[in-house]
Coordinates of C-alpha atoms in Angstrom, one line a residue:
M1 CA -89.1 -42.1 4.2
G2 CA -86.6 -44.6 3.0
K3 CA -85.9 -42.6 -0.1
K4 CA -85.1 -39.4 1.9
I5 CA -82.6 -41.3 4.1
L6 CA -81.0 -42.7 0.9
F7 CA -80.6 -39.3 -0.7
L8 CA -79.2 -37.8 2.6
L9 CA -76.6 -40.6 2.8
L10 CA -75.7 -40.0 -0.9
G11 CA -75.2 -36.3 -0.3
L12 CA -72.9 -36.9 2.6
V13 CA -70.8 -39.2 0.6
L14 CA -70.5 -36.7 -2.3
L15 CA -69.7 -33.8 0.2
S16 CA -66.9 -35.8 1.8
S17 CA -65.2 -36.4 -1.6
F18 CA -64.3 -32.6 -1.9
P19 CA -61.6 -30.8 0.2
L20 CA -62.7 -28.1 2.6
V21 CA -62.0 -24.6 1.5
Q22 CA -61.2 -21.9 4.1
S23 CA -61.1 -18.1 3.7
Y24 CA -57.5 -16.6 3.6
G25 CA -56.4 -13.0 4.1
G26 CA -57.2 -10.4 1.5
G27 CA -60.4 -12.1 0.5
G28 CA -58.6 -15.0 -1.2
S29 CA -58.7 -18.7 -0.3
R30 CA -56.4 -21.7 -0.2
P31 CA -56.8 -25.4 0.4
S32 CA -56.0 -26.7 3.8
P33 CA -53.7 -28.2 5.0
Q34 CA -51.1 -26.5 2.8
S35 CA -47.6 -24.9 3.0
D36 CA -47.2 -21.1 2.8
L37 CA -44.0 -19.0 2.9
A38 CA -43.7 -15.5 4.4
I39 CA -41.0 -12.9 4.8
V40 CA -40.9 -12.0 8.4
D41 CA -38.1 -9.4 8.8
L42 CA -35.4 -7.3 7.1
T43 CA -32.3 -6.1 8.9
T44 CA -29.3 -4.0 7.9
S45 CA -25.7 -3.4 9.1
S46 CA -25.3 -1.6 12.4
S47 CA -22.9 1.0 10.8
L48 CA -24.9 2.9 8.2
H49 CA -22.2 5.3 6.9
A50 CA -21.5 6.7 3.5
G51 CA -19.1 4.7 1.4
A52 CA -19.6 1.5 3.5
N53 CA -20.9 -1.8 2.1
I54 CA -24.3 -2.2 3.7
Y55 CA -25.2 -5.7 4.8
L56 CA -28.8 -6.7 4.2
S57 CA -30.6 -9.8 5.6
T58 CA -34.1 -11.3 5.5
T59 CA -35.8 -14.3 7.2
I60 CA -38.4 -16.5 5.5
E61 CA -40.8 -18.8 7.5
N62 CA -43.3 -21.4 6.5
I63 CA -46.6 -20.3 8.1
G64 CA -48.5 -23.1 6.6
D65 CA -49.4 -26.6 7.9
K66 CA -46.9 -28.7 6.0
A67 CA -43.5 -28.6 4.4
T68 CA -43.0 -27.2 0.9
P69 CA -41.9 -29.7 -1.8
T70 CA -38.2 -30.6 -1.6
D71 CA -37.6 -29.3 -5.1
E72 CA -39.5 -26.1 -4.7
M73 CA -37.6 -23.1 -6.1
G74 CA -38.3 -19.4 -5.8
T75 CA -36.7 -16.0 -6.4
V76 CA -35.6 -13.4 -3.8
T77 CA -35.4 -9.8 -5.3
W78 CA -33.9 -6.8 -3.5
Y79 CA -34.8 -3.1 -4.3
I80 CA -33.2 0.2 -3.1
D81 CA -35.5 3.2 -3.6
D82 CA -37.7 1.0 -5.9
E83 CA -34.8 0.1 -8.2
E84 CA -33.8 -3.6 -8.4
F85 CA -30.2 -4.2 -7.5
F86 CA -30.0 -7.9 -6.8
E87 CA -31.9 -11.1 -7.5
E88 CA -31.2 -14.7 -6.9
T89 CA -32.9 -18.1 -7.4
V90 CA -33.1 -20.2 -4.2
N91 CA -34.3 -23.5 -2.9
L92 CA -37.4 -23.1 -0.7
Y93 CA -37.7 -26.5 0.9
V94 CA -39.0 -25.3 4.4
Y95 CA -40.7 -27.1 7.2
P96 CA -43.3 -25.2 9.3
K97 CA -41.8 -23.4 12.2
D98 CA -44.2 -25.1 14.7
Q99 CA -42.8 -28.4 13.6
N100 CA -39.2 -27.4 14.5
G101 CA -38.7 -26.3 10.9
N102 CA -35.8 -24.2 9.6
T103 CA -36.1 -20.5 9.0
P104 CA -33.7 -19.7 6.1
R105 CA -32.1 -16.3 5.8
F106 CA -31.0 -14.7 2.6
Y107 CA -28.5 -11.9 2.1
A108 CA -27.4 -9.0 -0.2
W109 CA -24.8 -6.3 -0.2
W110 CA -25.2 -2.7 -1.1
N111 CA -21.7 -1.4 -2.0
N112 CA -20.7 2.2 -1.6
A113 CA -23.9 3.4 0.0
F114 CA -24.5 7.1 -0.3
I115 CA -25.9 9.7 2.1
G116 CA -29.6 10.1 2.6
K117 CA -32.8 8.3 3.6
H118 CA -33.5 5.2 1.6
K119 CA -36.3 2.6 1.2
I120 CA -35.3 -1.0 0.9
R121 CA -37.7 -3.8 -0.1
V122 CA -37.3 -7.5 -0.6
E123 CA -39.8 -9.6 -2.5
L124 CA -40.3 -13.4 -2.7
K125 CA -41.9 -15.3 -5.5
A126 CA -42.6 -19.0 -5.3
P127 CA -45.3 -21.6 -6.4
N128 CA -46.9 -21.9 -3.0
L129 CA -47.3 -18.1 -2.4
Y130 CA -50.7 -16.6 -2.8
E131 CA -50.9 -13.4 -4.7
E132 CA -53.8 -12.2 -2.5
T133 CA -51.6 -12.4 0.6
T134 CA -49.2 -9.7 -0.5
S135 CA -48.2 -9.0 3.1
N136 CA -46.4 -12.3 3.1
N137 CA -44.7 -11.8 -0.3
E138 CA -42.6 -8.7 0.6
F139 CA -41.1 -6.7 3.4
E140 CA -40.2 -3.0 3.3
T141 CA -38.3 -0.7 5.7
T142 CA -36.4 2.6 5.6
F143 CA -33.0 3.6 6.9
T144 CA -30.7 6.6 6.8
I145 CA -27.0 6.7 5.6
T146 CA -24.9 9.3 7.4
Q147 CA -21.4 10.6 7.0
S148 CA -19.0 9.8 9.8
G149 CA -17.3 12.9 11.2
E150 CA -15.0 11.1 13.6
V151 CA -12.8 9.3 11.1
D152 CA -11.6 10.7 7.8
I153 CA -9.3 9.1 5.3
K154 CA -7.3 12.1 3.9
E155 CA -5.2 10.2 1.5
I156 CA -4.2 6.7 0.4
Y157 CA -1.2 5.8 -1.6
L158 CA 1.3 3.1 -2.5
K159 CA 5.1 3.2 -2.1
E160 CA 7.4 0.6 -3.3
L161 CA 9.0 -1.2 -0.4
S162 CA 11.0 -3.7 -2.5
S163 CA 11.2 -5.3 -5.9
R164 CA 8.4 -7.6 -4.8
S165 CA 6.0 -5.5 -2.7
W166 CA 4.2 -2.2 -2.3
G167 CA 3.4 -0.6 1.0
L168 CA -0.1 0.7 1.5
Y169 CA 0.0 4.0 3.3
A170 CA -2.9 6.2 4.5
V171 CA -3.2 9.6 6.0
I172 CA -6.1 9.4 8.5
D173 CA -7.6 12.1 10.7
S174 CA -9.4 10.6 13.8
E175 CA -11.2 12.4 16.6
V176 CA -12.1 9.3 18.6
D177 CA -10.4 9.1 22.0
P178 CA -8.2 7.2 22.3
R179 CA -7.4 7.5 18.6
K180 CA -7.3 3.8 17.8
I181 CA -8.4 2.7 14.4
T182 CA -9.2 -0.7 13.0
Y183 CA -9.0 -1.3 9.2
K184 CA -9.9 -3.8 6.6
I185 CA -8.9 -3.9 2.9
T186 CA -10.9 -5.5 0.1
Q187 CA -9.6 -5.9 -3.4
L188 CA -11.8 -6.7 -6.4
D189 CA -10.8 -7.5 -9.9
R190 CA -13.2 -5.9 -12.4
G191 CA -16.0 -6.7 -10.0
D192 CA -15.0 -10.3 -9.4
I193 CA -13.6 -11.4 -6.1
I194 CA -9.9 -12.3 -6.4
Y195 CA -9.4 -12.9 -2.7
D196 CA -11.4 -15.9 -1.5
R197 CA -9.8 -17.2 1.7
V198 CA -12.7 -16.8 4.1
G199 CA -15.6 -18.4 2.3
S200 CA -17.3 -19.0 -1.0
T201 CA -18.8 -15.5 -1.1
D202 CA -16.8 -13.4 1.4
V203 CA -13.7 -11.5 0.2
N204 CA -10.5 -11.8 2.2
I205 CA -9.9 -9.0 4.7
R206 CA -6.2 -8.2 4.7
G207 CA -5.3 -7.1 8.2
G208 CA -8.8 -7.1 9.4
G209 CA -9.2 -6.1 13.0
K210 CA -5.6 -4.8 13.3
V211 CA -5.5 -1.8 15.6
F212 CA -3.3 1.3 15.1
D213 CA -2.7 3.8 17.8
F214 CA -2.7 7.3 16.2
N215 CA -0.3 9.3 18.2
E216 CA -0.4 12.1 15.6
R217 CA -3.4 13.8 14.1
E218 CA -1.9 14.1 10.7
G219 CA 0.5 11.4 9.6
A220 CA 1.0 8.7 7.0
Y221 CA 0.8 5.2 8.4
L222 CA 2.0 1.9 6.7
L223 CA -1.1 -0.2 7.0
T224 CA 0.1 -3.3 5.3
E225 CA 2.5 -4.7 2.7
L226 CA 0.9 -5.9 -0.6
P227 CA 2.8 -8.3 -2.8
K228 CA 3.0 -7.0 -6.3
S229 CA 1.8 -10.4 -7.6
E230 CA -1.5 -9.8 -5.9
I231 CA -2.2 -6.3 -7.2
I232 CA -3.8 -6.7 -10.6
S233 CA -4.0 -3.9 -13.2
D234 CA -7.5 -2.5 -13.7
S235 CA -8.5 -3.7 -10.2
S236 CA -9.8 -1.7 -7.3
L237 CA -8.8 -1.6 -3.7
T238 CA -11.2 -0.5 -1.0
L239 CA -9.9 0.7 2.4
T240 CA -12.3 1.0 5.3
V241 CA -11.1 2.4 8.7
G242 CA -13.2 2.9 11.8
S243 CA -13.6 3.0 15.5
G244 CA -16.9 1.7 16.9
T245 CA -19.6 3.0 14.6
A246 CA -17.4 5.7 13.1
L247 CA -16.3 4.6 9.6
D248 CA -14.8 6.0 6.5
T249 CA -14.2 4.2 3.3
T250 CA -12.2 5.1 0.2
N251 CA -11.8 3.3 -3.1
V252 CA -8.7 3.4 -5.3
M253 CA -8.6 2.2 -8.9
L254 CA -5.2 0.6 -9.5
E255 CA -5.4 1.1 -13.3
Y256 CA -1.6 1.3 -13.7
L257 CA 1.0 0.8 -11.0
D258 CA 3.1 3.7 -12.3
Q259 CA 0.2 6.1 -11.6
V260 CA -0.2 5.6 -7.9
I261 CA 0.4 8.5 -5.6
V262 CA 3.9 8.6 -4.2
H263 CA 5.2 11.0 -1.5
P264 CA 8.7 12.7 -1.6
F265 CA 11.6 10.5 -0.4
C266 CA 15.3 10.0 -1.0
D267 CA 17.3 6.8 -0.6
D268 CA 21.1 6.4 -1.0
T269 CA 23.1 3.2 -0.7
D270 CA 26.5 4.7 0.2
G271 CA 26.1 8.2 1.6
I272 CA 29.1 10.5 0.8
D273 CA 31.7 7.8 0.2
P274 CA 33.8 8.5 -2.9
F275 CA 35.6 5.1 -2.6
T276 CA 32.3 3.1 -2.8
K277 CA 30.1 3.0 -5.8
G278 CA 26.5 3.8 -4.8
S279 CA 23.1 4.7 -6.2
S280 CA 20.5 7.2 -5.1
G281 CA 16.8 7.5 -5.9
S282 CA 14.4 10.3 -5.0
I283 CA 11.1 11.9 -5.6
E284 CA 11.1 15.6 -4.7
K285 CA 7.3 16.2 -4.7
D286 CA 4.0 14.5 -4.6
T287 CA 3.3 12.9 -8.0
Q288 CA 0.8 10.7 -9.7
V289 CA 3.5 9.2 -11.9
I290 CA 6.6 7.6 -10.4
N291 CA 9.4 9.6 -12.0
E292 CA 12.3 8.8 -9.8
N293 CA 15.7 10.4 -10.0
N294 CA 17.6 7.1 -10.1
L295 CA 21.3 8.2 -10.3
T296 CA 24.5 6.2 -9.9
D297 CA 27.9 7.5 -8.9
T298 CA 29.9 8.0 -12.1
C299 CA 33.4 8.9 -13.3
N300 CA 34.4 11.6 -15.7
G301 CA 38.1 11.2 -16.0
D302 CA 39.5 11.6 -12.5
I303 CA 36.4 13.4 -11.4
L304 CA 33.7 11.5 -9.5
A305 CA 30.1 12.6 -9.5
E306 CA 28.9 11.5 -6.0
Y307 CA 25.2 11.5 -5.4
Y308 CA 23.8 11.6 -1.8
C309 CA 20.6 12.5 0.2
V310 CA 20.0 15.6 2.3
G311 CA 16.7 14.9 4.0
K312 CA 14.2 14.0 1.2
K313 CA 16.2 15.8 -1.5
M314 CA 19.1 14.5 -3.6
E315 CA 22.3 16.5 -3.8
H316 CA 25.6 15.8 -5.7
A317 CA 29.3 16.7 -5.4
L318 CA 32.1 16.6 -7.9
I319 CA 35.2 15.0 -6.2
Q320 CA 38.7 14.9 -7.6
C321 CA 40.0 11.4 -7.1
P322 CA 43.7 11.3 -5.9
L323 CA 44.7 8.3 -7.9
G324 CA 42.0 8.2 -10.6
C325 CA 38.4 7.1 -10.9
S326 CA 36.9 3.9 -12.2
S327 CA 33.6 2.0 -12.0
G328 CA 31.9 4.8 -10.2
A329 CA 34.4 5.2 -7.3
C330 CA 37.8 6.6 -6.6
D331 CA 40.7 4.2 -6.9
P332 CA 41.8 3.1 -3.4
V333 CA 44.8 4.7 -1.8
T334 CA 47.0 2.6 0.4
L335 CA 49.8 4.5 2.1
D336 CA 53.1 2.9 3.2
T337 CA 53.8 3.4 6.9
T338 CA 56.0 6.5 6.7
D339 CA 56.5 9.6 8.8
E340 CA 54.8 11.7 6.1
S341 CA 51.5 9.8 6.7
Q342 CA 51.3 11.5 10.2
S343 CA 50.1 14.6 8.4
I344 CA 46.7 12.9 7.7
I345 CA 43.7 15.0 8.8
E346 CA 40.5 13.3 10.0
I347 CA 37.3 14.7 8.2
E348 CA 33.6 14.0 8.5
T349 CA 32.7 14.4 4.8
A350 CA 34.6 14.5 1.6
A351 CA 33.6 18.1 1.0
E352 CA 35.8 19.2 4.0
C353 CA 39.0 18.0 2.4
S354 CA 40.9 20.9 0.8
G355 CA 43.8 18.6 -0.1
C356 CA 43.8 14.9 -1.3
L357 CA 41.3 12.3 -0.1
I358 CA 42.8 9.1 1.3
D359 CA 39.5 7.5 2.2
S360 CA 36.0 8.8 3.1
S361 CA 37.3 10.2 6.5
S362 CA 41.0 11.0 5.8
C363 CA 42.6 13.9 4.0
L364 CA 46.2 14.9 3.1
P365 CA 47.0 18.6 3.1
T366 CA 48.3 20.0 -0.1
G367 CA 52.1 19.6 -0.4
T368 CA 52.3 16.5 1.8
Q369 CA 54.7 13.9 0.5
V370 CA 53.8 10.2 0.9
T371 CA 55.0 6.8 -0.2
I372 CA 52.7 4.4 -1.9
F373 CA 54.0 1.0 -2.9
E374 CA 57.5 2.3 -2.3
E375 CA 57.0 5.1 -4.8
G376 CA 57.0 8.7 -3.9
Y377 CA 53.9 10.9 -4.3
Y378 CA 52.8 14.4 -3.4
C379 CA 49.4 16.0 -2.9
S380 CA 49.1 18.6 -5.6
V381 CA 47.2 21.8 -5.7
D382 CA 44.7 20.0 -8.0
K383 CA 43.9 17.6 -5.1
T384 CA 45.6 14.7 -6.9
L385 CA 48.4 12.4 -5.7
D386 CA 51.1 12.8 -8.3
S387 CA 54.4 11.0 -8.7
Q388 CA 57.3 13.0 -7.4
K389 CA 59.5 14.5 -10.2
T390 CA 63.0 13.5 -11.0
L391 CA 66.1 15.7 -11.4
E392 CA 65.9 18.5 -13.9
S393 CA 62.1 18.1 -14.3
F394 CA 60.0 21.2 -14.3
C395 CA 58.6 22.2 -10.9
Q396 CA 56.9 25.0 -9.1
S397 CA 57.2 23.8 -5.5
D398 CA 59.8 21.9 -3.5
F399 CA 57.4 19.1 -2.6
E400 CA 56.9 18.2 -6.2
C401 CA 60.5 17.0 -6.4
S402 CA 61.8 13.7 -5.1
T403 CA 64.8 15.7 -3.8
N404 CA 62.4 18.1 -2.2
L405 CA 64.3 21.0 -3.9
C406 CA 63.0 23.1 -6.8
I407 CA 65.2 26.0 -8.0
D408 CA 64.5 28.2 -10.9
G409 CA 61.6 25.9 -12.1
S410 CA 63.8 22.7 -12.0
C411 CA 64.2 19.8 -9.6
V412 CA 67.9 19.7 -8.4
S413 CA 69.9 17.4 -6.3
S414 CA 70.2 18.4 -2.7
G415 CA 73.9 17.4 -2.8
L416 CA 74.6 19.7 -5.7
W417 CA 72.8 22.5 -3.9
Q418 CA 74.9 22.0 -0.8
R419 CA 78.1 22.2 -2.8
F420 CA 76.9 25.4 -4.4
V421 CA 76.1 26.9 -1.0
K422 CA 79.5 25.9 0.3
L423 CA 81.3 27.4 -2.8
F424 CA 79.2 30.6 -2.6
S425 CA 80.0 31.0 1.1
R426 CA 83.8 31.0 0.3
W427 CA 83.3 34.1 -1.8
F428 CA 82.0 36.1 1.0

């Protein structure tokens, strides 16, 4: 009897020296108490539209009895339609949820999602996961990417606003009512984030949340101004516009700044002003290569080539300068205050002047005599202001002569003519 009691006590001591083993899902087993991690959900962005960047998120909980080791590391791997597209190594120090432990979330982005039904799966691998409990190691769901029909980016292009900046324009068709659109712009440099003003992983959103009221169905709108220093060659720029759940996204590769789309335009610094040197630039049709007609008012002898804009098209006129042309403008004309200057005609454009231009809005009729710096001039049939001719000079009209008298092709003195008339009258 004493021996039986001794053997029974010895058996109890040996049994107490081994941990209890409990059955665990899938026919496996694990020691208890122990930590155990499980993926409990998988969520996506609310706006699942083609071309958008889909936001993916998953939550991990510790369903075991104690915390994982502080230095425990694991891998989180994401799959789209069974193809791996993102994996990261993460720290998995997690307290059990029933002990007020944290429930870490992990994230991934699927850029430029395409239309259709897709399967997304996330997997977790870590030392304290049990291969037999596969339901805890992964999570899978399906979602459908659709094409928004309410917002449509018809075109996106850059136009130079100044020597330092480009304007980002977009032609957008929106059916939402009221037609108000928010936009955001993301720029990446060869896949690397070059804007990093929000956080360590989030790209900067230029103009995010800004609202535009689309009063026209088809029109180009200046969304934002982009400094040239921030636009990098070989980079891409993504524009997303939307209203509520309606989204549309377009991606533009800025391989070379001289190959962006530019619409027709014409700019002129001086209009039609022959007495001011100006420059004009124009593009007369949509183009992939900026090939501007940059022209400056120029002189060819006394003839001025004056360039100006008519709408979005550049025109030019050849203008005879009355006192000569230099440095891309007609030489200025300053009339002395004389009775002859009362013949000046007011004009709207230089093309209306059939005589001699005095300034951009004044014209002298042909044959008008004026005084400039106490010297006599006349407006010739060639639209120039010529010095009045002296006695016996060749002439064709009276106004060419300082005496205002031209007889038989020669300038004569008015006094001599009076004597001749008086003598001639005596004969008859």
